[in-house]
Amino acid sequence: MHDQLHAFVAIASRVFACDGPVYQFGSRQSGEGDDGLTHLFPGREVIGIDQRRGPGVDRVEDYNWLSLGDDSAGTVVALGQVESTFDVPRFIDELLRVLRPGGTLMLAAVFNAEGSCSPSDYWRTTPGGLARLTAPLEARVLGWLGPERRPDLGYCVGTKRPTPARFADEADELMRAMTEWTATEEAMLPWGHRIAQKLLGRVARRLWRSDRTERYKLRFAVDLPDTNQWSRLMLPAKPERPGSRSKAG
């Protein structure tokens, strides 16, 4: 699992009130050191679902024709699974069918990052595509990580109607925590690497009008149920570098 994907679900599972049971799609563990996501949902039943048998898989399902009951999941998690199902809109419809009213959906999709290619790898999802796929959710927060023109990954946390009153506060907390995580990860790069990124970024912008060095650039959009358009577009301010002292106060 990508470090970014694991960080996303770790933060989202802490910030949002994720009721059980939790359906984890793409639960097949890749090998040694992959302990799945069960530890992120303590006290809740986590059911691992995949398209093939293996460690961490409780149920083998056809993603386009789930045998799971309507409104049977309190939380649905699908990380990097949009790429490996051929009929993506049908897959999203099935996820929403099994999610109970007021439940939480966590979805992440690869765009310009390396995919698993296992068992098959069909699609890459742009930010616009992720927004369209999750449009049936009554409230959602979407995020994109990486260069603006070609982000590596897209995220979504949303809720099925009716939206809990706490959703807006949870969305704010998710954005703050994800922004702090990316800043910390970037600060941990060797100083020579950071300087090279800045220099290469300038060259890339001049030659290709893009910046593949912006690995930790993060953007968000929030959709709340009181409007049919984006109610807020948030570009979080870069937080202080870990260990630095504030001049205020």
CSV table of N, CA, C and O in Angstrom, one decimal, residues 110-209:
chain,number,residue,atom,x,y,z
A,110,VAL,N,-5.9,6.0,-7.8
A,110,VAL,CA,-4.6,6.4,-8.4
A,110,VAL,C,-4.8,7.1,-9.7
A,110,VAL,O,-5.6,6.7,-10.5
A,111,PHE,N,-4.0,8.2,-9.9
A,111,PHE,CA,-4.0,8.8,-11.2
A,111,PHE,C,-2.6,8.7,-11.9
A,111,PHE,O,-2.4,8.0,-12.9
A,112,ASN,N,-1.6,9.3,-11.3
A,112,ASN,CA,-0.3,9.4,-11.9
A,112,ASN,C,0.7,8.6,-11.1
A,112,ASN,O,1.9,8.8,-11.3
A,113,ALA,N,0.3,7.8,-10.1
A,113,ALA,CA,1.2,7.0,-9.3
A,113,ALA,C,1.2,5.6,-9.8
A,113,ALA,O,0.4,5.2,-10.6
A,114,GLU,N,2.2,4.8,-9.4
A,114,GLU,CA,2.3,3.4,-9.8
A,114,GLU,C,1.1,2.6,-9.2
A,114,GLU,O,0.7,2.7,-8.1
A,115,GLY,N,0.5,1.8,-10.1
A,115,GLY,CA,-0.6,0.9,-9.7
A,115,GLY,C,-0.1,-0.5,-9.4
A,115,GLY,O,1.0,-0.8,-9.6
A,116,SER,N,-1.0,-1.3,-8.8
A,116,SER,CA,-0.6,-2.6,-8.5
A,116,SER,C,-0.6,-3.6,-9.6
A,116,SER,O,0.1,-4.6,-9.6
A,117,CYS,N,-1.4,-3.3,-10.6
A,117,CYS,CA,-1.6,-4.2,-11.8
A,117,CYS,C,-2.0,-5.6,-11.4
A,117,CYS,O,-1.7,-6.6,-12.1
A,118,SER,N,-2.7,-5.7,-10.3
A,118,SER,CA,-3.0,-7.1,-9.8
A,118,SER,C,-4.4,-7.0,-9.2
A,118,SER,O,-4.7,-6.2,-8.3
A,119,PRO,N,-5.3,-7.9,-9.6
A,119,PRO,CA,-5.1,-8.9,-10.7
A,119,PRO,C,-5.1,-8.3,-12.1
A,119,PRO,O,-4.5,-8.8,-13.0
A,120,SER,N,-5.8,-7.2,-12.3
A,120,SER,CA,-5.8,-6.4,-13.5
A,120,SER,C,-5.9,-5.0,-13.2
A,120,SER,O,-6.4,-4.6,-12.2
A,121,ASP,N,-5.3,-4.1,-14.1
A,121,ASP,CA,-5.3,-2.7,-13.8
A,121,ASP,C,-5.8,-2.0,-15.1
A,121,ASP,O,-5.2,-2.1,-16.2
A,122,TYR,N,-7.0,-1.3,-15.0
A,122,TYR,CA,-7.7,-0.8,-16.2
A,122,TYR,C,-7.6,0.7,-16.3
A,122,TYR,O,-7.4,1.2,-17.4
A,123,TRP,N,-7.8,1.4,-15.2
A,123,TRP,CA,-8.1,2.8,-15.3
A,123,TRP,C,-7.2,3.7,-14.4
A,123,TRP,O,-6.6,3.2,-13.5
A,124,ARG,N,-7.2,5.0,-14.8
A,124,ARG,CA,-6.6,6.0,-13.9
A,124,ARG,C,-7.7,7.1,-13.8
A,124,ARG,O,-8.3,7.5,-14.8
A,125,THR,N,-7.9,7.6,-12.6
A,125,THR,CA,-9.0,8.5,-12.3
A,125,THR,C,-8.5,9.9,-12.0
A,125,THR,O,-7.7,10.1,-11.1
A,126,THR,N,-8.9,10.9,-12.8
A,126,THR,CA,-8.5,12.3,-12.7
A,126,THR,C,-9.3,12.9,-11.5
A,126,THR,O,-10.3,12.3,-11.1
A,127,PRO,N,-8.9,14.1,-11.0
A,127,PRO,CA,-9.7,14.7,-10.0
A,127,PRO,C,-11.2,14.9,-10.4
A,127,PRO,O,-12.1,14.7,-9.6
A,128,GLY,N,-11.4,15.3,-11.7
A,128,GLY,CA,-12.7,15.5,-12.2
A,128,GLY,C,-13.5,14.2,-12.2
A,128,GLY,O,-14.7,14.1,-11.9
A,129,GLY,N,-12.8,13.1,-12.6
A,129,GLY,CA,-13.5,11.8,-12.6
A,129,GLY,C,-13.9,11.4,-11.2
A,129,GLY,O,-15.0,10.8,-11.0
A,130,LEU,N,-13.0,11.6,-10.2
A,130,LEU,CA,-13.3,11.2,-8.8
A,130,LEU,C,-14.5,12.0,-8.3
A,130,LEU,O,-15.4,11.5,-7.6
A,131,ALA,N,-14.6,13.3,-8.7
A,131,ALA,CA,-15.7,14.1,-8.3
A,131,ALA,C,-17.0,13.7,-8.9
A,131,ALA,O,-18.0,13.6,-8.2
A,132,ARG,N,-17.0,13.2,-10.1
A,132,ARG,CA,-18.2,12.7,-10.8
A,132,ARG,C,-18.6,11.4,-10.2
A,132,ARG,O,-19.8,11.2,-9.9
A,133,LEU,N,-17.7,10.5,-9.9
A,133,LEU,CA,-18.0,9.2,-9.4
A,133,LEU,C,-18.7,9.3,-8.0
A,133,LEU,O,-19.5,8.5,-7.6
A,134,THR,N,-18.2,10.3,-7.2
A,134,THR,CA,-18.7,10.4,-5.8
A,134,THR,C,-19.8,11.4,-5.7
A,134,THR,O,-20.3,11.7,-4.6
A,135,ALA,N,-20.3,11.9,-6.8
A,135,ALA,CA,-21.4,12.9,-6.8
A,135,ALA,C,-22.7,12.5,-6.0
A,135,ALA,O,-23.3,13.3,-5.4
A,136,PRO,N,-23.0,11.2,-6.0
A,136,PRO,CA,-24.2,10.8,-5.3
A,136,PRO,C,-24.1,11.0,-3.8
A,136,PRO,O,-25.2,11.0,-3.1
A,137,LEU,N,-22.9,11.2,-3.2
A,137,LEU,CA,-22.8,11.4,-1.8
A,137,LEU,C,-23.4,12.8,-1.4
A,137,LEU,O,-23.2,13.7,-2.2
A,138,GLU,N,-24.1,12.8,-0.3
A,138,GLU,CA,-24.7,14.1,0.1
A,138,GLU,C,-23.6,15.1,0.5
A,138,GLU,O,-23.8,16.3,0.3
A,139,ALA,N,-22.6,14.7,1.2
A,139,ALA,CA,-21.5,15.5,1.7
A,139,ALA,C,-20.2,14.8,1.5
A,139,ALA,O,-20.1,13.6,1.6
A,140,ARG,N,-19.2,15.5,1.1
A,140,ARG,CA,-17.9,14.9,0.8
A,140,ARG,C,-16.8,15.9,0.9
A,140,ARG,O,-17.0,17.1,0.8
A,141,VAL,N,-15.6,15.4,1.2
A,141,VAL,CA,-14.4,16.2,1.1
A,141,VAL,C,-13.4,15.4,0.2
A,141,VAL,O,-13.2,14.2,0.4
A,142,LEU,N,-12.9,16.1,-0.8
A,142,LEU,CA,-12.1,15.5,-1.8
A,142,LEU,C,-10.7,16.1,-1.7
A,142,LEU,O,-10.6,17.3,-1.4
A,143,GLY,N,-9.6,15.3,-1.9
A,143,GLY,CA,-8.3,15.8,-1.8
A,143,GLY,C,-7.5,15.3,-3.0
A,143,GLY,O,-7.7,14.2,-3.5
A,144,TRP,N,-6.4,16.0,-3.4
A,144,TRP,CA,-5.5,15.5,-4.4
A,144,TRP,C,-4.1,15.8,-4.0
A,144,TRP,O,-3.8,16.9,-3.5
A,145,LEU,N,-3.3,14.8,-4.2
A,145,LEU,CA,-1.9,14.9,-3.7
A,145,LEU,C,-1.0,14.8,-4.9
A,145,LEU,O,-1.1,13.8,-5.7
A,146,GLY,N,-0.1,15.8,-5.1
A,146,GLY,CA,0.9,15.7,-6.2
A,146,GLY,C,0.8,17.0,-7.0
A,146,GLY,O,0.0,17.9,-6.7
A,147,PRO,N,1.5,17.0,-8.2
A,147,PRO,CA,1.4,18.2,-9.0
A,147,PRO,C,0.0,18.5,-9.5
A,147,PRO,O,-0.8,17.6,-9.7
A,148,GLU,N,-0.2,19.8,-9.7
A,148,GLU,CA,-1.6,20.3,-9.9
A,148,GLU,C,-2.1,19.7,-11.2
A,148,GLU,O,-3.3,19.3,-11.3
A,149,ARG,N,-1.3,19.6,-12.3
A,149,ARG,CA,-1.8,19.1,-13.6
A,149,ARG,C,-2.0,17.6,-13.6
A,149,ARG,O,-2.8,17.1,-14.3
A,150,ARG,N,-1.1,16.9,-12.9
A,150,ARG,CA,-1.1,15.4,-12.9
A,150,ARG,C,-0.9,14.9,-11.5
A,150,ARG,O,0.2,14.4,-11.1
A,151,PRO,N,-1.9,15.0,-10.6
A,151,PRO,CA,-1.7,14.6,-9.2
A,151,PRO,C,-1.5,13.1,-9.2
A,151,PRO,O,-2.0,12.3,-10.0
A,152,ASP,N,-0.8,12.6,-8.2
A,152,ASP,CA,-0.5,11.2,-8.0
A,152,ASP,C,-1.8,10.4,-7.6
A,152,ASP,O,-2.1,9.4,-8.1
A,153,LEU,N,-2.5,11.0,-6.5
A,153,LEU,CA,-3.6,10.3,-5.9
A,153,LEU,C,-4.7,11.2,-5.6
A,153,LEU,O,-4.5,12.4,-5.4
A,154,GLY,N,-5.9,10.6,-5.6
A,154,GLY,CA,-7.1,11.4,-5.3
A,154,GLY,C,-7.8,10.7,-4.1
A,154,GLY,O,-7.8,9.4,-4.0
A,155,TYR,N,-8.4,11.5,-3.2
A,155,TYR,CA,-9.1,10.9,-2.0
A,155,TYR,C,-10.5,11.5,-1.9
A,155,TYR,O,-10.8,12.6,-2.4
A,156,CYS,N,-11.3,10.7,-1.2
A,156,CYS,CA,-12.7,11.2,-0.9
A,156,CYS,C,-13.1,10.5,0.4
A,156,CYS,O,-13.0,9.3,0.5
A,157,VAL,N,-13.7,11.4,1.2
A,157,VAL,CA,-14.4,10.9,2.4
A,157,VAL,C,-15.8,11.5,2.3
A,157,VAL,O,-15.9,12.7,2.2
A,158,GLY,N,-16.9,10.7,2.3
A,158,GLY,CA,-18.2,11.2,2.1
A,158,GLY,C,-19.2,10.5,2.9
A,158,GLY,O,-18.9,9.4,3.5
A,159,THR,N,-20.4,11.0,2.9
A,159,THR,CA,-21.5,10.3,3.7
A,159,THR,C,-22.7,10.2,2.9
A,159,THR,O,-23.0,11.0,2.0
A,160,LYS,N,-23.4,9.1,3.2
A,160,LYS,CA,-24.7,8.9,2.5
A,160,LYS,C,-25.8,9.6,3.3
A,160,LYS,O,-25.8,9.5,4.5
A,161,ARG,N,-26.7,10.2,2.6
A,161,ARG,CA,-27.8,10.9,3.3
A,161,ARG,C,-28.5,10.0,4.3
A,161,ARG,O,-28.8,8.9,4.1
A,162,PRO,N,-28.8,10.6,5.5
A,162,PRO,CA,-28.6,12.0,6.0
A,162,PRO,C,-27.2,12.2,6.5
A,162,PRO,O,-26.6,11.3,7.2
A,163,THR,N,-26.7,13.4,6.3
A,163,THR,CA,-25.4,13.7,6.7
A,163,THR,C,-25.3,14.1,8.2
A,163,THR,O,-26.1,14.9,8.7
A,164,PRO,N,-24.4,13.4,9.0
A,164,PRO,CA,-24.3,13.8,10.4
A,164,PRO,C,-23.9,15.3,10.6
A,164,PRO,O,-23.2,15.8,9.8
A,165,ALA,N,-24.4,15.9,11.6
A,165,ALA,CA,-24.2,17.3,11.8
A,165,ALA,C,-22.7,17.6,12.0
A,165,ALA,O,-22.2,18.7,11.8
A,166,ARG,N,-21.9,16.6,12.5
A,166,ARG,CA,-20.5,16.8,12.8
A,166,ARG,C,-19.6,16.7,11.5
A,166,ARG,O,-18.4,17.0,11.6
A,167,PHE,N,-20.2,16.5,10.3
A,167,PHE,CA,-19.4,16.2,9.2
A,167,PHE,C,-18.5,17.4,8.8
A,167,PHE,O,-17.3,17.2,8.5
A,168,ALA,N,-19.0,18.6,8.9
A,168,ALA,CA,-18.2,19.8,8.5
A,168,ALA,C,-16.9,19.9,9.4
A,168,ALA,O,-15.8,20.2,8.9
A,169,ASP,N,-17.1,19.7,10.7
A,169,ASP,CA,-16.0,19.8,11.6
A,169,ASP,C,-15.0,18.6,11.3
A,169,ASP,O,-13.8,18.8,11.4
A,170,GLU,N,-15.5,17.5,11.0
A,170,GLU,CA,-14.6,16.3,10.7
A,170,GLU,C,-13.8,16.6,9.5
A,170,GLU,O,-12.6,16.3,9.4
A,171,ALA,N,-14.5,17.2,8.4
A,171,ALA,CA,-13.8,17.5,7.2
A,171,ALA,C,-12.7,18.5,7.4
A,171,ALA,O,-11.6,18.4,6.9
A,172,ASP,N,-12.9,19.5,8.3
A,172,ASP,CA,-11.9,20.5,8.6
A,172,ASP,C,-10.7,19.8,9.3
A,172,ASP,O,-9.5,20.1,9.0
A,173,GLU,N,-11.0,18.9,10.2
A,173,GLU,CA,-9.9,18.2,10.9
A,173,GLU,C,-9.1,17.3,10.0
A,173,GLU,O,-7.9,17.2,10.1
A,174,LEU,N,-9.8,16.6,9.0
A,174,LEU,CA,-9.1,15.8,8.1
A,174,LEU,C,-8.1,16.6,7.2
A,174,LEU,O,-7.0,16.2,7.0
A,175,MET,N,-8.6,17.8,6.7
A,175,MET,CA,-7.7,18.6,5.9
A,175,MET,C,-6.5,19.1,6.7
A,175,MET,O,-5.4,19.2,6.2
A,176,ARG,N,-6.8,19.5,7.9
A,176,ARG,CA,-5.7,20.0,8.8
A,176,ARG,C,-4.6,18.9,9.0
A,176,ARG,O,-3.4,19.1,8.8
A,177,ALA,N,-5.1,17.7,9.4
A,177,ALA,CA,-4.2,16.6,9.7
A,177,ALA,C,-3.4,16.1,8.5
A,177,ALA,O,-2.2,15.8,8.5
A,178,MET,N,-4.1,16.1,7.3
A,178,MET,CA,-3.4,15.6,6.1
A,178,MET,C,-2.4,16.7,5.7
A,178,MET,O,-1.3,16.3,5.2
A,179,THR,N,-2.7,17.9,5.8
A,179,THR,CA,-1.7,19.0,5.5
A,179,THR,C,-0.5,18.9,6.4
A,179,THR,O,0.6,19.0,5.9
A,180,GLU,N,-0.7,18.7,7.7
A,180,GLU,CA,0.4,18.5,8.6
A,180,GLU,C,1.3,17.3,8.2
A,180,GLU,O,2.5,17.3,8.3
A,181,TRP,N,0.6,16.2,7.9
A,181,TRP,CA,1.3,15.0,7.5
A,181,TRP,C,2.2,15.2,6.3
A,181,TRP,O,3.4,14.8,6.3
A,182,THR,N,1.7,15.8,5.2
A,182,THR,CA,2.5,16.0,4.0
A,182,THR,C,3.6,17.0,4.3
A,182,THR,O,4.7,16.8,3.8
A,183,ALA,N,3.4,18.0,5.2
A,183,ALA,CA,4.5,18.9,5.5
A,183,ALA,C,5.6,18.2,6.3
A,183,ALA,O,6.8,18.4,6.1
A,184,THR,N,5.2,17.3,7.2
A,184,THR,CA,6.2,16.5,8.0
A,184,THR,C,7.0,15.6,7.1
A,184,THR,O,8.2,15.5,7.2
A,185,GLU,N,6.3,14.9,6.1
A,185,GLU,CA,7.0,14.0,5.2
A,185,GLU,C,8.0,14.8,4.3
A,185,GLU,O,9.1,14.3,4.1
A,186,GLU,N,7.6,15.9,3.9
A,186,GLU,CA,8.5,16.7,3.0
A,186,GLU,C,9.7,17.2,3.8
A,186,GLU,O,10.8,17.3,3.3
A,187,ALA,N,9.4,17.6,5.1
A,187,ALA,CA,10.5,18.1,5.9
A,187,ALA,C,11.6,17.1,6.2
A,187,ALA,O,12.7,17.4,6.5
A,188,MET,N,11.2,15.8,6.2
A,188,MET,CA,12.1,14.7,6.5
A,188,MET,C,13.0,14.3,5.3
A,188,MET,O,14.0,13.6,5.5
A,189,LEU,N,12.8,14.9,4.1
A,189,LEU,CA,13.7,14.7,3.0
A,189,LEU,C,15.0,15.3,3.3
A,189,LEU,O,15.1,16.4,4.0
A,190,PRO,N,16.1,14.7,2.9
A,190,PRO,CA,17.4,15.3,3.1
A,190,PRO,C,17.5,16.7,2.4
A,190,PRO,O,16.8,17.0,1.4
A,191,TRP,N,18.2,17.6,3.1
A,191,TRP,CA,18.2,19.0,2.6
A,191,TRP,C,18.7,19.1,1.2
A,191,TRP,O,18.2,19.9,0.4
A,192,GLY,N,19.6,18.2,0.8
A,192,GLY,CA,20.1,18.3,-0.6
A,192,GLY,C,19.0,17.9,-1.6
A,192,GLY,O,18.9,18.4,-2.7
A,193,HIS,N,18.2,16.9,-1.2
A,193,HIS,CA,17.0,16.5,-2.0
A,193,HIS,C,16.0,17.6,-2.2
A,193,HIS,O,15.5,17.9,-3.3
A,194,ARG,N,15.8,18.4,-1.1
A,194,ARG,CA,14.8,19.5,-1.2
A,194,ARG,C,15.3,20.6,-2.1
A,194,ARG,O,14.5,21.2,-2.9
A,195,ILE,N,16.6,20.9,-2.0
A,195,ILE,CA,17.2,21.9,-2.9
A,195,ILE,C,17.1,21.5,-4.4
A,195,ILE,O,16.7,22.2,-5.2
A,196,ALA,N,17.4,20.2,-4.6
A,196,ALA,CA,17.3,19.7,-6.0
A,196,ALA,C,15.9,19.7,-6.5
A,196,ALA,O,15.7,20.0,-7.6
A,197,GLN,N,14.9,19.4,-5.6
A,197,GLN,CA,13.5,19.5,-6.0
A,197,GLN,C,13.2,20.9,-6.5
A,197,GLN,O,12.5,21.1,-7.5
A,198,LYS,N,13.6,21.9,-5.7
A,198,LYS,CA,13.3,23.3,-6.1
A,198,LYS,C,13.9,23.7,-7.4
A,198,LYS,O,13.3,24.3,-8.3
A,199,LEU,N,15.2,23.3,-7.6
A,199,LEU,CA,15.9,23.6,-8.8
A,199,LEU,C,15.3,22.9,-10.0
A,199,LEU,O,15.0,23.5,-11.1
A,200,LEU,N,15.0,21.6,-9.9
A,200,LEU,CA,14.4,20.9,-10.9
A,200,LEU,C,13.0,21.4,-11.2
A,200,LEU,O,12.6,21.3,-12.4
A,201,GLY,N,12.3,21.8,-10.2
A,201,GLY,CA,11.0,22.3,-10.4
A,201,GLY,C,11.0,23.5,-11.3
A,201,GLY,O,10.1,23.7,-12.2
A,202,ARG,N,11.9,24.4,-11.1
A,202,ARG,CA,12.0,25.6,-11.9
A,202,ARG,C,12.3,25.2,-13.4
A,202,ARG,O,11.7,25.8,-14.3
A,203,VAL,N,13.2,24.3,-13.6
A,203,VAL,CA,13.5,23.8,-15.0
A,203,VAL,C,12.3,23.2,-15.6
A,203,VAL,O,11.9,23.5,-16.7
A,204,ALA,N,11.6,22.3,-14.8
A,204,ALA,CA,10.4,21.7,-15.3
A,204,ALA,C,9.3,22.6,-15.7
A,204,ALA,O,8.6,22.5,-16.7
A,205,ARG,N,9.1,23.7,-14.9
A,205,ARG,CA,8.1,24.7,-15.2
A,205,ARG,C,8.4,25.4,-16.5
A,205,ARG,O,7.5,25.8,-17.3
A,206,ARG,N,9.7,25.7,-16.7
A,206,ARG,CA,10.1,26.4,-17.9
A,206,ARG,C,10.0,25.5,-19.2
A,206,ARG,O,9.5,26.0,-20.2
A,207,LEU,N,10.3,24.3,-19.0
A,207,LEU,CA,10.4,23.4,-20.2
A,207,LEU,C,9.0,22.7,-20.5
A,207,LEU,O,8.6,22.6,-21.7
A,208,TRP,N,8.4,22.3,-19.5
A,208,TRP,CA,7.1,21.5,-19.7
A,208,TRP,C,5.9,22.1,-19.1
A,208,TRP,O,4.8,21.5,-19.2
A,209,ARG,N,6.0,23.2,-18.5
A,209,ARG,CA,4.9,23.9,-17.8
A,209,ARG,C,4.2,23.0,-16.8
A,209,ARG,O,3.0,23.0,-16.7
